[in-house]
């Protein structure tokens, strides 16, 4: 069984704290960054913000639906958030990394995903198709993330 690796990255015109808060908020932020038809049906089973949140969601790739059951961790709170399968042979892991740019006015965001391929022919097909199909899904997710994070921005306090 081989391992499949996929990633996408972009510079977002949104502050890193707003970007990270959007990703980590599985009740009011994260559901709005999932590309419709590809990633959907997100349910929070425990927590709801950041580490120790437990989620279920579905993914559809080339007409094939797959269910995920994952736990969220924050190896570097405010910078790195990880979603990892609970009790799955695929051991899918999606990592969101947020890096501040331009004195914290923009963010570089990378979504990286690794998982174990299924055995046999199915795994071979997954290994060929997933790296082609998933990056565009992640790029859509990054565009949605930028739009949602921009709305999350709180105005800077002004002194008179």
mmCIF file of N, CA, C and O in Angstrom, residues 26-91:
data_model
loop_
_atom_site.group_PDB
_atom_site.id
_atom_site.type_symbol
_atom_site.label_atom_id
_atom_site.label_comp_id
_atom_site.label_asym_id
_atom_site.label_seq_id
_atom_site.Cartn_x
_atom_site.Cartn_y
_atom_site.Cartn_z
ATOM 1 N N UNK A 26 -14.973 25.060 13.507
ATOM 2 C CA UNK A 26 -15.702 24.030 12.767
ATOM 3 C C UNK A 26 -17.213 24.192 12.826
ATOM 4 O O UNK A 26 -17.935 23.437 12.197
ATOM 5 N N UNK A 27 -17.681 25.180 13.538
ATOM 6 C CA UNK A 27 -19.119 25.424 13.587
ATOM 7 C C UNK A 27 -19.530 26.595 12.679
ATOM 8 O O UNK A 27 -20.511 26.506 11.963
ATOM 9 N N UNK A 28 -18.756 27.694 12.704
ATOM 10 C CA UNK A 28 -19.163 28.889 11.961
ATOM 11 C C UNK A 28 -18.200 29.306 10.860
ATOM 12 O O UNK A 28 -18.545 30.149 10.039
ATOM 13 N N UNK A 29 -16.992 28.761 10.836
ATOM 14 C CA UNK A 29 -16.014 29.157 9.831
ATOM 15 C C UNK A 29 -15.775 28.072 8.794
ATOM 16 O O UNK A 29 -16.055 28.243 7.607
ATOM 17 N N UNK A 30 -15.245 26.949 9.248
ATOM 18 C CA UNK A 30 -14.824 25.869 8.357
ATOM 19 C C UNK A 30 -15.927 25.381 7.403
ATOM 20 O O UNK A 30 -15.640 25.129 6.232
ATOM 21 N N UNK A 31 -17.170 25.247 7.842
ATOM 22 C CA UNK A 31 -18.194 24.775 6.902
ATOM 23 C C UNK A 31 -18.331 25.654 5.665
ATOM 24 O O UNK A 31 -18.705 25.174 4.597
ATOM 25 N N UNK A 32 -17.988 26.933 5.776
ATOM 26 C CA UNK A 32 -18.152 27.870 4.660
ATOM 27 C C UNK A 32 -16.971 27.874 3.692
ATOM 28 O O UNK A 32 -17.035 28.539 2.658
ATOM 29 N N UNK A 33 -15.905 27.136 4.015
ATOM 30 C CA UNK A 33 -14.751 27.096 3.108
ATOM 31 C C UNK A 33 -14.703 25.792 2.315
ATOM 32 O O UNK A 33 -13.831 25.609 1.469
ATOM 33 N N UNK A 34 -15.656 24.898 2.559
ATOM 34 C CA UNK A 34 -15.669 23.621 1.850
ATOM 35 C C UNK A 34 -16.301 23.785 0.472
ATOM 36 O O UNK A 34 -17.440 24.243 0.368
ATOM 37 N N UNK A 35 -15.571 23.421 -0.593
ATOM 38 C CA UNK A 35 -16.124 23.539 -1.941
ATOM 39 C C UNK A 35 -17.349 22.631 -2.110
ATOM 40 O O UNK A 35 -17.268 21.424 -1.877
ATOM 41 N N UNK A 36 -18.461 23.235 -2.478
ATOM 42 C CA UNK A 36 -19.718 22.497 -2.638
ATOM 43 C C UNK A 36 -19.540 21.356 -3.638
ATOM 44 O O UNK A 36 -18.906 21.511 -4.662
ATOM 45 N N UNK A 37 -20.107 20.212 -3.301
ATOM 46 C CA UNK A 37 -20.053 19.065 -4.190
ATOM 47 C C UNK A 37 -18.814 18.212 -4.028
ATOM 48 O O UNK A 37 -18.810 17.042 -4.397
ATOM 49 N N UNK A 38 -17.745 18.765 -3.463
ATOM 50 C CA UNK A 38 -16.509 18.001 -3.270
ATOM 51 C C UNK A 38 -16.325 17.606 -1.806
ATOM 52 O O UNK A 38 -16.004 16.464 -1.497
ATOM 53 N N UNK A 39 -16.484 18.568 -0.917
ATOM 54 C CA UNK A 39 -16.364 18.350 0.530
ATOM 55 C C UNK A 39 -17.642 18.897 1.156
ATOM 56 O O UNK A 39 -17.988 20.054 0.943
ATOM 57 N N UNK A 40 -18.354 18.073 1.923
ATOM 58 C CA UNK A 40 -19.667 18.502 2.399
ATOM 59 C C UNK A 40 -20.123 17.681 3.603
ATOM 60 O O UNK A 40 -19.433 16.747 4.012
ATOM 61 N N UNK A 41 -21.282 18.046 4.120
ATOM 62 C CA UNK A 41 -21.939 17.336 5.204
ATOM 63 C C UNK A 41 -21.055 17.273 6.460
ATOM 64 O O UNK A 41 -20.931 16.228 7.090
ATOM 65 N N UNK A 42 -20.465 18.410 6.806
ATOM 66 C CA UNK A 42 -19.586 18.499 7.977
ATOM 67 C C UNK A 42 -20.429 18.545 9.251
ATOM 68 O O UNK A 42 -21.328 19.379 9.380
ATOM 69 N N UNK A 43 -20.129 17.634 10.173
ATOM 70 C CA UNK A 43 -20.803 17.592 11.474
ATOM 71 C C UNK A 43 -19.755 17.562 12.571
ATOM 72 O O UNK A 43 -18.796 16.807 12.490
ATOM 73 N N UNK A 44 -19.964 18.379 13.581
ATOM 74 C CA UNK A 44 -19.077 18.398 14.741
ATOM 75 C C UNK A 44 -19.652 17.451 15.782
ATOM 76 O O UNK A 44 -20.805 17.597 16.192
ATOM 77 N N UNK A 45 -18.856 16.484 16.204
ATOM 78 C CA UNK A 45 -19.306 15.531 17.223
ATOM 79 C C UNK A 45 -18.811 15.896 18.610
ATOM 80 O O UNK A 45 -19.398 15.496 19.600
ATOM 81 N N UNK A 46 -17.704 16.623 18.670
ATOM 82 C CA UNK A 46 -17.142 17.032 19.956
ATOM 83 C C UNK A 46 -16.371 18.321 19.739
ATOM 84 O O UNK A 46 -15.731 18.505 18.714
ATOM 85 N N UNK A 47 -16.428 19.202 20.718
ATOM 86 C CA UNK A 47 -15.686 20.462 20.619
ATOM 87 C C UNK A 47 -16.313 21.369 19.586
ATOM 88 O O UNK A 47 -17.515 21.571 19.567
ATOM 89 N N UNK A 48 -15.488 21.910 18.726
ATOM 90 C CA UNK A 48 -15.998 22.815 17.694
ATOM 91 C C UNK A 48 -14.971 23.844 17.292
ATOM 92 O O UNK A 48 -15.073 24.461 16.238
ATOM 93 N N UNK A 49 -13.948 24.037 18.158
ATOM 94 C CA UNK A 49 -12.903 24.996 17.806
ATOM 95 C C UNK A 49 -11.547 24.373 18.123
ATOM 96 O O UNK A 49 -11.230 24.079 19.279
ATOM 97 N N UNK A 50 -10.748 24.171 17.089
ATOM 98 C CA UNK A 50 -9.370 23.736 17.260
ATOM 99 C C UNK A 50 -9.187 22.359 17.847
ATOM 100 O O UNK A 50 -9.978 21.442 17.596
ATOM 101 N N UNK A 51 -8.132 22.218 18.650
ATOM 102 C CA UNK A 51 -7.692 20.927 19.175
ATOM 103 C C UNK A 51 -8.806 20.163 19.873
ATOM 104 O O UNK A 51 -9.644 20.752 20.559
ATOM 105 N N UNK A 52 -8.788 18.867 19.664
ATOM 106 C CA UNK A 52 -9.720 17.907 20.254
ATOM 107 C C UNK A 52 -11.131 17.970 19.691
ATOM 108 O O UNK A 52 -12.031 17.295 20.202
ATOM 109 N N UNK A 53 -11.331 18.759 18.635
ATOM 110 C CA UNK A 53 -12.606 18.723 17.935
ATOM 111 C C UNK A 53 -12.661 17.403 17.175
ATOM 112 O O UNK A 53 -11.663 16.956 16.616
ATOM 113 N N UNK A 54 -13.825 16.784 17.156
ATOM 114 C CA UNK A 54 -14.025 15.565 16.366
ATOM 115 C C UNK A 54 -15.105 15.866 15.342
ATOM 116 O O UNK A 54 -16.177 16.388 15.683
ATOM 117 N N UNK A 55 -14.789 15.553 14.076
ATOM 118 C CA UNK A 55 -15.688 15.880 12.973
ATOM 119 C C UNK A 55 -15.964 14.654 12.107
ATOM 120 O O UNK A 55 -15.178 13.712 12.071
ATOM 121 N N UNK A 56 -17.080 14.720 11.421
ATOM 122 C CA UNK A 56 -17.416 13.789 10.348
ATOM 123 C C UNK A 56 -17.749 14.641 9.135
ATOM 124 O O UNK A 56 -18.393 15.684 9.266
ATOM 125 N N UNK A 57 -17.324 14.197 7.961
ATOM 126 C CA UNK A 57 -17.690 14.871 6.727
ATOM 127 C C UNK A 57 -17.574 13.898 5.579
ATOM 128 O O UNK A 57 -17.082 12.778 5.746
ATOM 129 N N UNK A 58 -18.038 14.325 4.414
ATOM 130 C CA UNK A 58 -17.980 13.480 3.224
ATOM 131 C C UNK A 58 -17.206 14.199 2.133
ATOM 132 O O UNK A 58 -17.175 15.426 2.070
ATOM 133 N N UNK A 59 -16.598 13.378 1.288
ATOM 134 C CA UNK A 59 -15.889 13.891 0.114
ATOM 135 C C UNK A 59 -16.377 13.117 -1.097
ATOM 136 O O UNK A 59 -16.627 11.909 -1.010
ATOM 137 N N UNK A 60 -16.517 13.811 -2.207
ATOM 138 C CA UNK A 60 -16.899 13.162 -3.456
ATOM 139 C C UNK A 60 -15.839 13.509 -4.498
ATOM 140 O O UNK A 60 -15.606 14.669 -4.798
ATOM 141 N N UNK A 61 -15.205 12.453 -5.012
ATOM 142 C CA UNK A 61 -14.183 12.618 -6.048
ATOM 143 C C UNK A 61 -14.543 11.700 -7.205
ATOM 144 O O UNK A 61 -14.678 10.486 -7.020
ATOM 145 N N UNK A 62 -14.724 12.289 -8.372
ATOM 146 C CA UNK A 62 -15.111 11.549 -9.579
ATOM 147 C C UNK A 62 -16.325 10.653 -9.335
ATOM 148 O O UNK A 62 -16.372 9.501 -9.756
ATOM 149 N N UNK A 63 -17.292 11.192 -8.602
ATOM 150 C CA UNK A 63 -18.533 10.471 -8.361
ATOM 151 C C UNK A 63 -18.481 9.450 -7.237
ATOM 152 O O UNK A 63 -19.492 8.840 -6.916
ATOM 153 N N UNK A 64 -17.309 9.259 -6.637
ATOM 154 C CA UNK A 64 -17.180 8.296 -5.544
ATOM 155 C C UNK A 64 -17.217 9.047 -4.220
ATOM 156 O O UNK A 64 -16.417 9.954 -3.992
ATOM 157 N N UNK A 65 -18.167 8.653 -3.349
ATOM 158 C CA UNK A 65 -18.307 9.299 -2.052
ATOM 159 C C UNK A 65 -17.545 8.519 -0.990
ATOM 160 O O UNK A 65 -17.569 7.295 -0.971
ATOM 161 N N UNK A 66 -16.872 9.273 -0.124
ATOM 162 C CA UNK A 66 -16.142 8.664 0.979
ATOM 163 C C UNK A 66 -16.450 9.443 2.256
ATOM 164 O O UNK A 66 -16.521 10.672 2.230
ATOM 165 N N UNK A 67 -16.634 8.737 3.359
ATOM 166 C CA UNK A 67 -16.901 9.371 4.655
ATOM 167 C C UNK A 67 -15.625 9.428 5.475
ATOM 168 O O UNK A 67 -14.819 8.497 5.436
ATOM 169 N N UNK A 68 -15.465 10.526 6.218
ATOM 170 C CA UNK A 68 -14.295 10.717 7.069
ATOM 171 C C UNK A 68 -14.748 10.941 8.502
ATOM 172 O O UNK A 68 -15.756 11.599 8.749
ATOM 173 N N UNK A 69 -13.989 10.408 9.437
ATOM 174 C CA UNK A 69 -14.202 10.583 10.864
ATOM 175 C C UNK A 69 -12.836 10.982 11.414
ATOM 176 O O UNK A 69 -11.890 10.193 11.374
ATOM 177 N N UNK A 70 -12.702 12.246 11.876
ATOM 178 C CA UNK A 70 -11.376 12.759 12.189
ATOM 179 C C UNK A 70 -11.330 13.548 13.491
ATOM 180 O O UNK A 70 -12.318 14.125 13.918
ATOM 181 N N UNK A 71 -10.120 13.568 14.059
ATOM 182 C CA UNK A 71 -9.824 14.368 15.242
ATOM 183 C C UNK A 71 -8.892 15.501 14.807
ATOM 184 O O UNK A 71 -7.982 15.307 14.023
ATOM 185 N N UNK A 72 -9.120 16.677 15.377
ATOM 186 C CA UNK A 72 -8.319 17.862 15.076
ATOM 187 C C UNK A 72 -7.254 18.041 16.159
ATOM 188 O O UNK A 72 -7.539 17.882 17.348
ATOM 189 N N UNK A 73 -6.042 18.372 15.725
ATOM 190 C CA UNK A 73 -4.984 18.738 16.668
ATOM 191 C C UNK A 73 -4.349 20.038 16.192
ATOM 192 O O UNK A 73 -4.532 20.449 15.047
ATOM 193 N N UNK A 74 -3.637 20.690 17.097
ATOM 194 C CA UNK A 74 -2.956 21.942 16.773
ATOM 195 C C UNK A 74 -1.509 21.853 17.246
ATOM 196 O O UNK A 74 -1.180 22.336 18.328
ATOM 197 N N UNK A 75 -0.632 21.243 16.428
ATOM 198 C CA UNK A 75 0.771 21.136 16.825
ATOM 199 C C UNK A 75 1.411 22.501 17.080
ATOM 200 O O UNK A 75 2.290 22.618 17.927
ATOM 201 N N UNK A 76 0.970 23.522 16.343
ATOM 202 C CA UNK A 76 1.426 24.900 16.540
ATOM 203 C C UNK A 76 0.184 25.797 16.498
ATOM 204 O O UNK A 76 -0.185 26.291 15.436
ATOM 205 N N UNK A 77 -0.484 25.999 17.639
ATOM 206 C CA UNK A 77 -1.705 26.806 17.652
ATOM 207 C C UNK A 77 -1.495 28.170 16.997
ATOM 208 O O UNK A 77 -0.482 28.819 17.219
ATOM 209 N N UNK A 78 -2.448 28.537 16.160
ATOM 210 C CA UNK A 78 -2.345 29.804 15.439
ATOM 211 C C UNK A 78 -1.577 29.690 14.135
ATOM 212 O O UNK A 78 -1.604 30.595 13.316
ATOM 213 N N UNK A 79 -0.914 28.552 13.921
ATOM 214 C CA UNK A 79 -0.131 28.369 12.693
ATOM 215 C C UNK A 79 -0.420 27.047 11.988
ATOM 216 O O UNK A 79 -0.589 27.024 10.772
ATOM 217 N N UNK A 80 -0.472 25.933 12.718
ATOM 218 C CA UNK A 80 -0.652 24.615 12.105
ATOM 219 C C UNK A 80 -1.824 23.885 12.755
ATOM 220 O O UNK A 80 -1.859 23.721 13.974
ATOM 221 N N UNK A 81 -2.759 23.450 11.925
ATOM 222 C CA UNK A 81 -3.912 22.677 12.369
ATOM 223 C C UNK A 81 -3.943 21.383 11.550
ATOM 224 O O UNK A 81 -3.739 21.412 10.339
ATOM 225 N N UNK A 82 -4.202 20.260 12.218
ATOM 226 C CA UNK A 82 -4.173 18.952 11.561
ATOM 227 C C UNK A 82 -5.483 18.212 11.805
ATOM 228 O O UNK A 82 -5.959 18.138 12.934
ATOM 229 N N UNK A 83 -6.053 17.673 10.727
ATOM 230 C CA UNK A 83 -7.211 16.788 10.802
ATOM 231 C C UNK A 83 -6.700 15.385 10.477
ATOM 232 O O UNK A 83 -6.107 15.184 9.427
ATOM 233 N N UNK A 84 -6.941 14.410 11.377
ATOM 234 C CA UNK A 84 -6.419 13.062 11.163
ATOM 235 C C UNK A 84 -7.494 12.021 11.407
ATOM 236 O O UNK A 84 -8.254 12.107 12.369
ATOM 237 N N UNK A 85 -7.526 11.017 10.515
ATOM 238 C CA UNK A 85 -8.489 9.930 10.639
ATOM 239 C C UNK A 85 -8.414 9.264 12.000
ATOM 240 O O UNK A 85 -7.340 9.102 12.575
ATOM 241 N N UNK A 86 -9.575 8.846 12.476
ATOM 242 C CA UNK A 86 -9.684 8.035 13.677
ATOM 243 C C UNK A 86 -10.035 6.626 13.190
ATOM 244 O O UNK A 86 -11.043 6.437 12.516
ATOM 245 N N UNK A 87 -9.193 5.669 13.491
ATOM 246 C CA UNK A 87 -9.463 4.262 13.155
ATOM 247 C C UNK A 87 -9.779 4.015 11.688
ATOM 248 O O UNK A 87 -10.816 3.452 11.352
ATOM 249 N N UNK A 88 -8.893 4.418 10.797
ATOM 250 C CA UNK A 88 -9.082 4.161 9.375
ATOM 251 C C UNK A 88 -7.785 3.627 8.782
ATOM 252 O O UNK A 88 -6.702 4.123 9.102
ATOM 253 N N UNK A 89 -7.907 2.634 7.905
ATOM 254 C CA UNK A 89 -6.706 2.095 7.256
ATOM 255 C C UNK A 89 -6.074 3.121 6.322
ATOM 256 O O UNK A 89 -4.889 3.054 6.027
ATOM 257 N N UNK A 90 -6.875 4.079 5.863
ATOM 258 C CA UNK A 90 -6.335 5.118 4.971
ATOM 259 C C UNK A 90 -5.454 6.106 5.732
ATOM 260 O O UNK A 90 -4.582 6.718 5.148
ATOM 261 N N UNK A 91 -5.714 6.277 7.029
ATOM 262 C CA UNK A 91 -4.983 7.230 7.868
ATOM 263 C C UNK A 91 -4.793 8.574 7.162
ATOM 264 O O UNK A 91 -3.688 9.105 7.064
#
